[in-house]
């Protein structure tokens, strides 16, 4: 079975810094990404992209700036210049709001191009958030221009956008959208053969669905039988991280890359 370059050489379990490590640095900022790669030695950066009013791909999980910055409003209604005027570290706190250590230090919302340029060797797991006509074409064009398809896993939770993105950038690795993964899971749980789909390689799933632990479920068995790696999200608990590492799950996303880095160091991983 051919292994996509994105997966080739990854350790098992791969260490994925969710939003760059949202639990210890202002999420989706260049500072968070530097910290995850340099100090925590993450294998993959996970991030999300939106489109500004003037057509620039920027890195943000939310479709508004309200939760993370001192501003307010939808990203889709703001220009890049307006976004760059906001403080991306404004609302970050680790002590319930007693201190705000990154206010006023100059953190900005990065463009996706800035991330590609700043970390030319890093593997990226990227979700396109808004189903905007043509966003997949713009994304694919930028990724190709930066010679980045081989170090990219990309997709969308939205099936129509995920399918258009695969058509636009088939040489990248793609994760399952929500609908296709649900169909796969329902087939397994009702005793039917899951539908084949070579477009999507990685299944990104929560650790638990209700009381069922998915990483060692019938769903996981079926995915592995078809050569589909599993990335579990979002796990910060040290005991769960240790258990996933022992199970050999292919990837784990965490907001606490410091916790996972310490665990891996104790286990002797360099």
PDB file of C-alpha atoms in Angstrom:
ATOM      1  CA  UNK A   1       0.000   0.000   0.000  1.00  0.00           C
ATOM      2  CA  UNK A   2       1.361   3.416  -0.956  1.00  0.00           C
ATOM      3  CA  UNK A   3       1.930   5.784   1.971  1.00  0.00           C
ATOM      4  CA  UNK A   4       1.268   9.464   1.359  1.00  0.00           C
ATOM      5  CA  UNK A   5       4.364  11.647   1.933  1.00  0.00           C
ATOM      6  CA  UNK A   6       2.467  13.465   4.692  1.00  0.00           C
ATOM      7  CA  UNK A   7       2.405  10.206   6.676  1.00  0.00           C
ATOM      8  CA  UNK A   8       5.784   8.830   5.629  1.00  0.00           C
ATOM      9  CA  UNK A   9       8.263   8.870   8.488  1.00  0.00           C
ATOM     10  CA  UNK A  10       5.803  10.035  11.124  1.00  0.00           C
ATOM     11  CA  UNK A  11       6.292   8.408  14.513  1.00  0.00           C
ATOM     12  CA  UNK A  12       3.461   6.396  15.966  1.00  0.00           C
ATOM     13  CA  UNK A  13       1.930   8.098  17.897  1.00  0.00           C
ATOM     14  CA  UNK A  14       2.225  11.396  15.933  1.00  0.00           C
ATOM     15  CA  UNK A  15       2.119  14.497  18.127  1.00  0.00           C
ATOM     16  CA  UNK A  16      -0.362  17.069  16.729  1.00  0.00           C
ATOM     17  CA  UNK A  17      -0.434  20.529  18.335  1.00  0.00           C
ATOM     18  CA  UNK A  18      -4.101  21.577  18.172  1.00  0.00           C
ATOM     19  CA  UNK A  19      -4.291  25.250  17.125  1.00  0.00           C
ATOM     20  CA  UNK A  20      -0.589  25.289  17.963  1.00  0.00           C
ATOM     21  CA  UNK A  21      -1.284  24.357  21.574  1.00  0.00           C
ATOM     22  CA  UNK A  22      -4.226  26.499  22.621  1.00  0.00           C
ATOM     23  CA  UNK A  23      -3.846  25.602  26.273  1.00  0.00           C
ATOM     24  CA  UNK A  24      -0.458  27.234  26.743  1.00  0.00           C
ATOM     25  CA  UNK A  25      -0.133  29.982  24.092  1.00  0.00           C
ATOM     26  CA  UNK A  26      -2.587  32.236  22.243  1.00  0.00           C
ATOM     27  CA  UNK A  27      -4.083  29.873  19.712  1.00  0.00           C
ATOM     28  CA  UNK A  28      -3.340  29.924  15.997  1.00  0.00           C
ATOM     29  CA  UNK A  29      -0.577  32.515  16.368  1.00  0.00           C
ATOM     30  CA  UNK A  30       2.968  32.276  15.076  1.00  0.00           C
ATOM     31  CA  UNK A  31       4.122  32.264  18.711  1.00  0.00           C
ATOM     32  CA  UNK A  32       2.023  29.171  19.452  1.00  0.00           C
ATOM     33  CA  UNK A  33       3.348  27.406  16.360  1.00  0.00           C
ATOM     34  CA  UNK A  34       6.989  28.221  17.191  1.00  0.00           C
ATOM     35  CA  UNK A  35       6.495  26.999  20.737  1.00  0.00           C
ATOM     36  CA  UNK A  36       4.862  23.745  19.580  1.00  0.00           C
ATOM     37  CA  UNK A  37       7.546  22.929  17.027  1.00  0.00           C
ATOM     38  CA  UNK A  38      10.669  24.231  18.760  1.00  0.00           C
ATOM     39  CA  UNK A  39      10.117  23.683  22.460  1.00  0.00           C
ATOM     40  CA  UNK A  40       7.525  20.889  22.519  1.00  0.00           C
ATOM     41  CA  UNK A  41       8.793  19.200  19.334  1.00  0.00           C
ATOM     42  CA  UNK A  42       5.370  18.555  17.845  1.00  0.00           C
ATOM     43  CA  UNK A  43       5.214  16.526  14.643  1.00  0.00           C
ATOM     44  CA  UNK A  44       2.240  18.351  13.113  1.00  0.00           C
ATOM     45  CA  UNK A  45       0.580  21.748  13.512  1.00  0.00           C
ATOM     46  CA  UNK A  46      -3.219  21.742  13.405  1.00  0.00           C
ATOM     47  CA  UNK A  47      -4.951  24.925  12.284  1.00  0.00           C
ATOM     48  CA  UNK A  48      -8.056  26.341  10.598  1.00  0.00           C
ATOM     49  CA  UNK A  49      -8.462  28.940   7.862  1.00  0.00           C
ATOM     50  CA  UNK A  50     -11.076  31.533   6.979  1.00  0.00           C
ATOM     51  CA  UNK A  51     -11.372  34.056   4.155  1.00  0.00           C
ATOM     52  CA  UNK A  52     -11.311  37.817   4.748  1.00  0.00           C
ATOM     53  CA  UNK A  53     -13.578  40.325   3.027  1.00  0.00           C
ATOM     54  CA  UNK A  54     -10.733  41.158   0.642  1.00  0.00           C
ATOM     55  CA  UNK A  55     -10.034  37.512  -0.172  1.00  0.00           C
ATOM     56  CA  UNK A  56      -7.073  36.561   2.015  1.00  0.00           C
ATOM     57  CA  UNK A  57      -6.796  33.206   3.775  1.00  0.00           C
ATOM     58  CA  UNK A  58      -6.172  33.785   7.475  1.00  0.00           C
ATOM     59  CA  UNK A  59      -5.637  31.401  10.377  1.00  0.00           C
ATOM     60  CA  UNK A  60      -8.478  31.276  12.887  1.00  0.00           C
ATOM     61  CA  UNK A  61     -10.723  28.613  14.347  1.00  0.00           C
ATOM     62  CA  UNK A  62     -13.768  30.857  14.875  1.00  0.00           C
ATOM     63  CA  UNK A  63     -15.605  32.755  12.166  1.00  0.00           C
ATOM     64  CA  UNK A  64     -15.504  35.871  14.368  1.00  0.00           C
ATOM     65  CA  UNK A  65     -12.662  37.600  16.195  1.00  0.00           C
ATOM     66  CA  UNK A  66     -14.611  37.988  19.430  1.00  0.00           C
ATOM     67  CA  UNK A  67     -13.242  35.092  21.521  1.00  0.00           C
ATOM     68  CA  UNK A  68      -9.510  35.587  20.974  1.00  0.00           C
ATOM     69  CA  UNK A  69      -8.945  39.296  20.281  1.00  0.00           C
ATOM     70  CA  UNK A  70     -10.016  42.631  21.679  1.00  0.00           C
ATOM     71  CA  UNK A  71     -12.210  43.230  18.657  1.00  0.00           C
ATOM     72  CA  UNK A  72     -15.565  41.957  17.477  1.00  0.00           C
ATOM     73  CA  UNK A  73     -17.192  40.895  14.236  1.00  0.00           C
ATOM     74  CA  UNK A  74     -17.094  38.264  11.495  1.00  0.00           C
ATOM     75  CA  UNK A  75     -13.795  37.635   9.732  1.00  0.00           C
ATOM     76  CA  UNK A  76     -15.659  37.448   6.424  1.00  0.00           C
ATOM     77  CA  UNK A  77     -16.712  41.091   6.843  1.00  0.00           C
ATOM     78  CA  UNK A  78     -13.247  42.423   7.755  1.00  0.00           C
ATOM     79  CA  UNK A  79     -10.274  43.245   5.564  1.00  0.00           C
ATOM     80  CA  UNK A  80      -6.822  41.891   6.256  1.00  0.00           C
ATOM     81  CA  UNK A  81      -5.725  45.361   7.336  1.00  0.00           C
ATOM     82  CA  UNK A  82      -8.536  45.497   9.888  1.00  0.00           C
ATOM     83  CA  UNK A  83      -7.654  42.049  11.195  1.00  0.00           C
ATOM     84  CA  UNK A  84      -3.975  42.931  11.478  1.00  0.00           C
ATOM     85  CA  UNK A  85      -4.960  45.840  13.701  1.00  0.00           C
ATOM     86  CA  UNK A  86      -6.284  43.451  16.354  1.00  0.00           C
ATOM     87  CA  UNK A  87      -4.421  41.959  19.309  1.00  0.00           C
ATOM     88  CA  UNK A  88      -4.449  38.157  18.880  1.00  0.00           C
ATOM     89  CA  UNK A  89      -3.201  37.608  22.425  1.00  0.00           C
ATOM     90  CA  UNK A  90      -5.737  39.880  24.082  1.00  0.00           C
ATOM     91  CA  UNK A  91      -7.993  37.280  25.685  1.00  0.00           C
ATOM     92  CA  UNK A  92      -5.480  34.546  26.479  1.00  0.00           C
ATOM     93  CA  UNK A  93      -5.270  33.602  30.149  1.00  0.00           C
ATOM     94  CA  UNK A  94      -4.243  30.477  32.041  1.00  0.00           C
ATOM     95  CA  UNK A  95      -5.547  31.531  35.456  1.00  0.00           C
ATOM     96  CA  UNK A  96      -9.184  32.345  34.869  1.00  0.00           C
ATOM     97  CA  UNK A  97      -8.595  35.975  33.981  1.00  0.00           C
ATOM     98  CA  UNK A  98      -6.337  37.072  36.830  1.00  0.00           C
ATOM     99  CA  UNK A  99      -3.550  37.765  34.356  1.00  0.00           C
ATOM    100  CA  UNK A 100      -3.387  38.415  30.612  1.00  0.00           C
ATOM    101  CA  UNK A 101       0.260  37.691  29.772  1.00  0.00           C
ATOM    102  CA  UNK A 102       0.091  38.283  26.020  1.00  0.00           C
ATOM    103  CA  UNK A 103      -1.919  41.487  25.826  1.00  0.00           C
ATOM    104  CA  UNK A 104      -0.087  44.230  24.014  1.00  0.00           C
ATOM    105  CA  UNK A 105       2.955  42.195  23.011  1.00  0.00           C
ATOM    106  CA  UNK A 106       2.230  42.441  19.300  1.00  0.00           C
ATOM    107  CA  UNK A 107       0.632  39.108  18.441  1.00  0.00           C
ATOM    108  CA  UNK A 108      -1.385  39.239  15.218  1.00  0.00           C
ATOM    109  CA  UNK A 109      -3.732  36.926  13.341  1.00  0.00           C
ATOM    110  CA  UNK A 110      -1.459  35.305  10.735  1.00  0.00           C
ATOM    111  CA  UNK A 111      -2.287  34.708   7.125  1.00  0.00           C
ATOM    112  CA  UNK A 112      -2.039  31.125   5.936  1.00  0.00           C
ATOM    113  CA  UNK A 113       0.729  32.215   3.583  1.00  0.00           C
ATOM    114  CA  UNK A 114       2.698  33.586   6.544  1.00  0.00           C
ATOM    115  CA  UNK A 115       2.449  30.204   8.266  1.00  0.00           C
ATOM    116  CA  UNK A 116       3.599  28.358   5.143  1.00  0.00           C
ATOM    117  CA  UNK A 117       6.562  30.734   4.841  1.00  0.00           C
ATOM    118  CA  UNK A 118       7.478  30.719   8.537  1.00  0.00           C
ATOM    119  CA  UNK A 119       7.531  26.918   8.840  1.00  0.00           C
ATOM    120  CA  UNK A 120       8.659  25.585   5.459  1.00  0.00           C
ATOM    121  CA  UNK A 121       9.453  22.112   6.764  1.00  0.00           C
ATOM    122  CA  UNK A 122       6.491  21.597   9.082  1.00  0.00           C
ATOM    123  CA  UNK A 123       3.634  19.198   8.488  1.00  0.00           C
ATOM    124  CA  UNK A 124       0.268  20.950   8.669  1.00  0.00           C
ATOM    125  CA  UNK A 125      -3.239  19.642   9.329  1.00  0.00           C
ATOM    126  CA  UNK A 126      -5.542  22.323   7.919  1.00  0.00           C
ATOM    127  CA  UNK A 127      -9.317  22.629   8.021  1.00  0.00           C
ATOM    128  CA  UNK A 128     -11.111  25.011   5.667  1.00  0.00           C
ATOM    129  CA  UNK A 129     -14.002  26.404   7.670  1.00  0.00           C
ATOM    130  CA  UNK A 130     -16.352  28.450   5.444  1.00  0.00           C
ATOM    131  CA  UNK A 131     -18.025  26.944   2.402  1.00  0.00           C
ATOM    132  CA  UNK A 132     -17.299  29.941   0.189  1.00  0.00           C
ATOM    133  CA  UNK A 133     -17.366  29.370  -3.580  1.00  0.00           C
ATOM    134  CA  UNK A 134     -13.816  29.178  -4.880  1.00  0.00           C
ATOM    135  CA  UNK A 135     -12.054  29.008  -1.521  1.00  0.00           C
ATOM    136  CA  UNK A 136     -10.731  25.561  -2.419  1.00  0.00           C
ATOM    137  CA  UNK A 137      -9.221  26.907  -5.666  1.00  0.00           C
ATOM    138  CA  UNK A 138      -7.491  29.748  -3.856  1.00  0.00           C
ATOM    139  CA  UNK A 139      -6.235  27.389  -1.168  1.00  0.00           C
ATOM    140  CA  UNK A 140      -4.912  24.860  -3.686  1.00  0.00           C
ATOM    141  CA  UNK A 141      -3.192  27.575  -5.733  1.00  0.00           C
ATOM    142  CA  UNK A 142      -1.387  28.952  -2.684  1.00  0.00           C
ATOM    143  CA  UNK A 143      -0.348  25.504  -1.465  1.00  0.00           C
ATOM    144  CA  UNK A 144       1.081  24.606  -4.870  1.00  0.00           C
ATOM    145  CA  UNK A 145       2.850  27.946  -5.194  1.00  0.00           C
ATOM    146  CA  UNK A 146       4.577  27.231  -1.873  1.00  0.00           C
ATOM    147  CA  UNK A 147       5.407  23.635  -2.894  1.00  0.00           C
ATOM    148  CA  UNK A 148       3.514  22.414   0.173  1.00  0.00           C
ATOM    149  CA  UNK A 149       1.041  19.682  -0.976  1.00  0.00           C
ATOM    150  CA  UNK A 150       3.212  16.814   0.238  1.00  0.00           C
ATOM    151  CA  UNK A 151       3.407  18.119   3.806  1.00  0.00           C
ATOM    152  CA  UNK A 152      -0.267  18.871   4.060  1.00  0.00           C
ATOM    153  CA  UNK A 153      -3.319  17.042   5.346  1.00  0.00           C
ATOM    154  CA  UNK A 154      -6.376  19.135   4.599  1.00  0.00           C
ATOM    155  CA  UNK A 155     -10.125  19.014   4.425  1.00  0.00           C
ATOM    156  CA  UNK A 156     -13.370  20.323   5.822  1.00  0.00           C
ATOM    157  CA  UNK A 157     -16.091  19.042   8.119  1.00  0.00           C
ATOM    158  CA  UNK A 158     -18.486  20.055   5.327  1.00  0.00           C
ATOM    159  CA  UNK A 159     -18.773  17.296   2.726  1.00  0.00           C
ATOM    160  CA  UNK A 160     -19.389  19.487  -0.358  1.00  0.00           C
ATOM    161  CA  UNK A 161     -16.361  21.643   0.432  1.00  0.00           C
ATOM    162  CA  UNK A 162     -14.196  18.621   1.286  1.00  0.00           C
ATOM    163  CA  UNK A 163     -15.086  17.022  -2.042  1.00  0.00           C
ATOM    164  CA  UNK A 164     -14.331  20.193  -4.011  1.00  0.00           C
ATOM    165  CA  UNK A 165     -11.047  20.545  -2.135  1.00  0.00           C
ATOM    166  CA  UNK A 166     -10.045  17.015  -3.103  1.00  0.00           C
ATOM    167  CA  UNK A 167     -10.848  17.797  -6.731  1.00  0.00           C
ATOM    168  CA  UNK A 168      -8.748  20.968  -6.520  1.00  0.00           C
ATOM    169  CA  UNK A 169      -5.777  19.443  -4.650  1.00  0.00           C
ATOM    170  CA  UNK A 170      -5.754  15.633  -5.031  1.00  0.00           C
ATOM    171  CA  UNK A 171      -2.000  15.382  -4.420  1.00  0.00           C
ATOM    172  CA  UNK A 172      -2.415  16.432  -0.769  1.00  0.00           C
ATOM    173  CA  UNK A 173      -3.503  14.079   1.991  1.00  0.00           C
ATOM    174  CA  UNK A 174      -7.171  14.575   2.959  1.00  0.00           C
ATOM    175  CA  UNK A 175      -9.151  13.798   6.095  1.00  0.00           C
ATOM    176  CA  UNK A 176     -12.725  12.552   6.114  1.00  0.00           C
ATOM    177  CA  UNK A 177     -15.519  15.142   6.227  1.00  0.00           C
ATOM    178  CA  UNK A 178     -18.243  14.671   8.792  1.00  0.00           C
ATOM    179  CA  UNK A 179     -20.888  13.142   6.555  1.00  0.00           C
ATOM    180  CA  UNK A 180     -18.600  10.604   4.884  1.00  0.00           C
ATOM    181  CA  UNK A 181     -17.133   9.563   8.230  1.00  0.00           C
ATOM    182  CA  UNK A 182     -20.612   9.224   9.742  1.00  0.00           C
ATOM    183  CA  UNK A 183     -21.671   7.011   6.838  1.00  0.00           C
ATOM    184  CA  UNK A 184     -18.557   4.885   7.351  1.00  0.00           C
ATOM    185  CA  UNK A 185     -19.272   4.564  11.084  1.00  0.00           C
ATOM    186  CA  UNK A 186     -22.951   3.724  10.594  1.00  0.00           C
ATOM    187  CA  UNK A 187     -21.990   0.970   8.155  1.00  0.00           C
ATOM    188  CA  UNK A 188     -19.646  -0.552  10.715  1.00  0.00           C
ATOM    189  CA  UNK A 189     -22.157  -0.328  13.546  1.00  0.00           C
ATOM    190  CA  UNK A 190     -24.912  -1.953  11.484  1.00  0.00           C
ATOM    191  CA  UNK A 191     -22.724  -4.803  10.257  1.00  0.00           C
ATOM    192  CA  UNK A 192     -22.321  -3.608   6.658  1.00  0.00           C
ATOM    193  CA  UNK A 193     -19.159  -3.145   4.660  1.00  0.00           C
ATOM    194  CA  UNK A 194     -18.101   0.526   4.745  1.00  0.00           C
ATOM    195  CA  UNK A 195     -18.263   2.277   1.372  1.00  0.00           C
ATOM    196  CA  UNK A 196     -14.843   2.529  -0.301  1.00  0.00           C
ATOM    197  CA  UNK A 197     -13.506   6.045  -0.806  1.00  0.00           C
ATOM    198  CA  UNK A 198      -9.887   6.571  -1.767  1.00  0.00           C
ATOM    199  CA  UNK A 199     -10.172  10.345  -1.616  1.00  0.00           C
ATOM    200  CA  UNK A 200     -10.021  10.473   2.177  1.00  0.00           C
ATOM    201  CA  UNK A 201      -7.133   8.957   4.089  1.00  0.00           C
ATOM    202  CA  UNK A 202      -7.184  10.078   7.726  1.00  0.00           C
ATOM    203  CA  UNK A 203     -10.117   9.732  10.122  1.00  0.00           C
ATOM    204  CA  UNK A 204     -10.090  12.506  12.707  1.00  0.00           C
ATOM    205  CA  UNK A 205     -12.368  11.428  15.539  1.00  0.00           C
ATOM    206  CA  UNK A 206     -13.118  12.333  19.162  1.00  0.00           C
ATOM    207  CA  UNK A 207     -11.765   9.973  21.800  1.00  0.00           C
ATOM    208  CA  UNK A 208     -15.246   9.288  23.167  1.00  0.00           C
ATOM    209  CA  UNK A 209     -18.706   9.170  21.637  1.00  0.00           C
ATOM    210  CA  UNK A 210     -20.927   9.118  24.699  1.00  0.00           C
ATOM    211  CA  UNK A 211     -19.465   6.348  26.856  1.00  0.00           C
ATOM    212  CA  UNK A 212     -17.826   4.532  23.944  1.00  0.00           C
ATOM    213  CA  UNK A 213     -14.088   4.912  23.562  1.00  0.00           C
ATOM    214  CA  UNK A 214     -13.592   5.161  19.799  1.00  0.00           C
ATOM    215  CA  UNK A 215      -9.841   4.561  19.644  1.00  0.00           C
ATOM    216  CA  UNK A 216     -10.299   0.852  20.398  1.00  0.00           C
ATOM    217  CA  UNK A 217     -13.800   0.363  18.968  1.00  0.00           C
ATOM    218  CA  UNK A 218     -15.150  -1.584  15.988  1.00  0.00           C
ATOM    219  CA  UNK A 219     -14.896   1.672  14.046  1.00  0.00           C
ATOM    220  CA  UNK A 220     -11.160   1.858  14.702  1.00  0.00           C
ATOM    221  CA  UNK A 221     -10.750  -1.780  13.679  1.00  0.00           C
ATOM    222  CA  UNK A 222     -12.568  -1.175  10.391  1.00  0.00           C
ATOM    223  CA  UNK A 223     -10.549   1.947   9.632  1.00  0.00           C
ATOM    224  CA  UNK A 224      -7.280   0.164  10.305  1.00  0.00           C
ATOM    225  CA  UNK A 225      -8.333  -2.816   8.178  1.00  0.00           C
ATOM    226  CA  UNK A 226      -8.681  -0.408   5.251  1.00  0.00           C
ATOM    227  CA  UNK A 227      -5.390   1.332   5.995  1.00  0.00           C
ATOM    228  CA  UNK A 228      -6.992   4.529   7.299  1.00  0.00           C
ATOM    229  CA  UNK A 229      -4.954   6.166  10.085  1.00  0.00           C
ATOM    230  CA  UNK A 230      -6.785   7.662  13.067  1.00  0.00           C
ATOM    231  CA  UNK A 231      -6.050  11.041  14.625  1.00  0.00           C
ATOM    232  CA  UNK A 232      -7.872  11.478  17.941  1.00  0.00           C
ATOM    233  CA  UNK A 233      -8.960  14.917  19.143  1.00  0.00           C
ATOM    234  CA  UNK A 234      -8.607  16.786  21.531  1.00  0.00           C
ATOM    235  CA  UNK A 235      -6.868  15.034  24.435  1.00  0.00           C
ATOM    236  CA  UNK A 236      -5.112  16.893  27.252  1.00  0.00           C
ATOM    237  CA  UNK A 237      -5.413  14.438  30.155  1.00  0.00           C
ATOM    238  CA  UNK A 238      -2.006  12.855  30.929  1.00  0.00           C
ATOM    239  CA  UNK A 239      -3.477   9.421  31.681  1.00  0.00           C
ATOM    240  CA  UNK A 240      -5.454   9.336  28.426  1.00  0.00           C
ATOM    241  CA  UNK A 241      -2.431  10.545  26.472  1.00  0.00           C
ATOM    242  CA  UNK A 242      -0.328   7.772  28.003  1.00  0.00           C
ATOM    243  CA  UNK A 243      -2.980   5.182  27.172  1.00  0.00           C
ATOM    244  CA  UNK A 244      -3.217   6.332  23.553  1.00  0.00           C
ATOM    245  CA  UNK A 245       0.558   6.191  23.280  1.00  0.00           C
ATOM    246  CA  UNK A 246       0.529   2.622  24.611  1.00  0.00           C
ATOM    247  CA  UNK A 247      -2.230   1.673  22.166  1.00  0.00           C
ATOM    248  CA  UNK A 248      -0.176   3.045  19.295  1.00  0.00           C
ATOM    249  CA  UNK A 249      -2.907   5.272  17.890  1.00  0.00           C
ATOM    250  CA  UNK A 250      -1.562   6.975  14.766  1.00  0.00           C
ATOM    251  CA  UNK A 251      -2.008  10.560  15.944  1.00  0.00           C
ATOM    252  CA  UNK A 252      -3.289  12.549  18.888  1.00  0.00           C
ATOM    253  CA  UNK A 253      -4.299  16.209  18.884  1.00  0.00           C
ATOM    254  CA  UNK A 254      -3.748  18.142  22.080  1.00  0.00           C
ATOM    255  CA  UNK A 255      -4.119  21.689  23.400  1.00  0.00           C
ATOM    256  CA  UNK A 256      -1.352  20.893  25.909  1.00  0.00           C
ATOM    257  CA  UNK A 257       1.720  20.068  23.851  1.00  0.00           C
ATOM    258  CA  UNK A 258       3.817  20.619  26.977  1.00  0.00           C
ATOM    259  CA  UNK A 259       2.060  17.730  28.729  1.00  0.00           C
ATOM    260  CA  UNK A 260       2.475  15.391  25.762  1.00  0.00           C
ATOM    261  CA  UNK A 261       6.092  16.482  25.259  1.00  0.00           C
ATOM    262  CA  UNK A 262       6.873  15.640  28.898  1.00  0.00           C
ATOM    263  CA  UNK A 263       5.190  12.243  28.531  1.00  0.00           C
ATOM    264  CA  UNK A 264       7.145  11.426  25.379  1.00  0.00           C
ATOM    265  CA  UNK A 265      10.401  12.524  27.005  1.00  0.00           C
ATOM    266  CA  UNK A 266       9.737  10.189  29.931  1.00  0.00           C
ATOM    267  CA  UNK A 267       9.112   7.379  27.438  1.00  0.00           C
ATOM    268  CA  UNK A 268      12.463   8.070  25.815  1.00  0.00           C
ATOM    269  CA  UNK A 269      11.270   9.513  22.520  1.00  0.00           C
ATOM    270  CA  UNK A 270      13.770  11.963  21.077  1.00  0.00           C
TER     271      UNK A 270
END
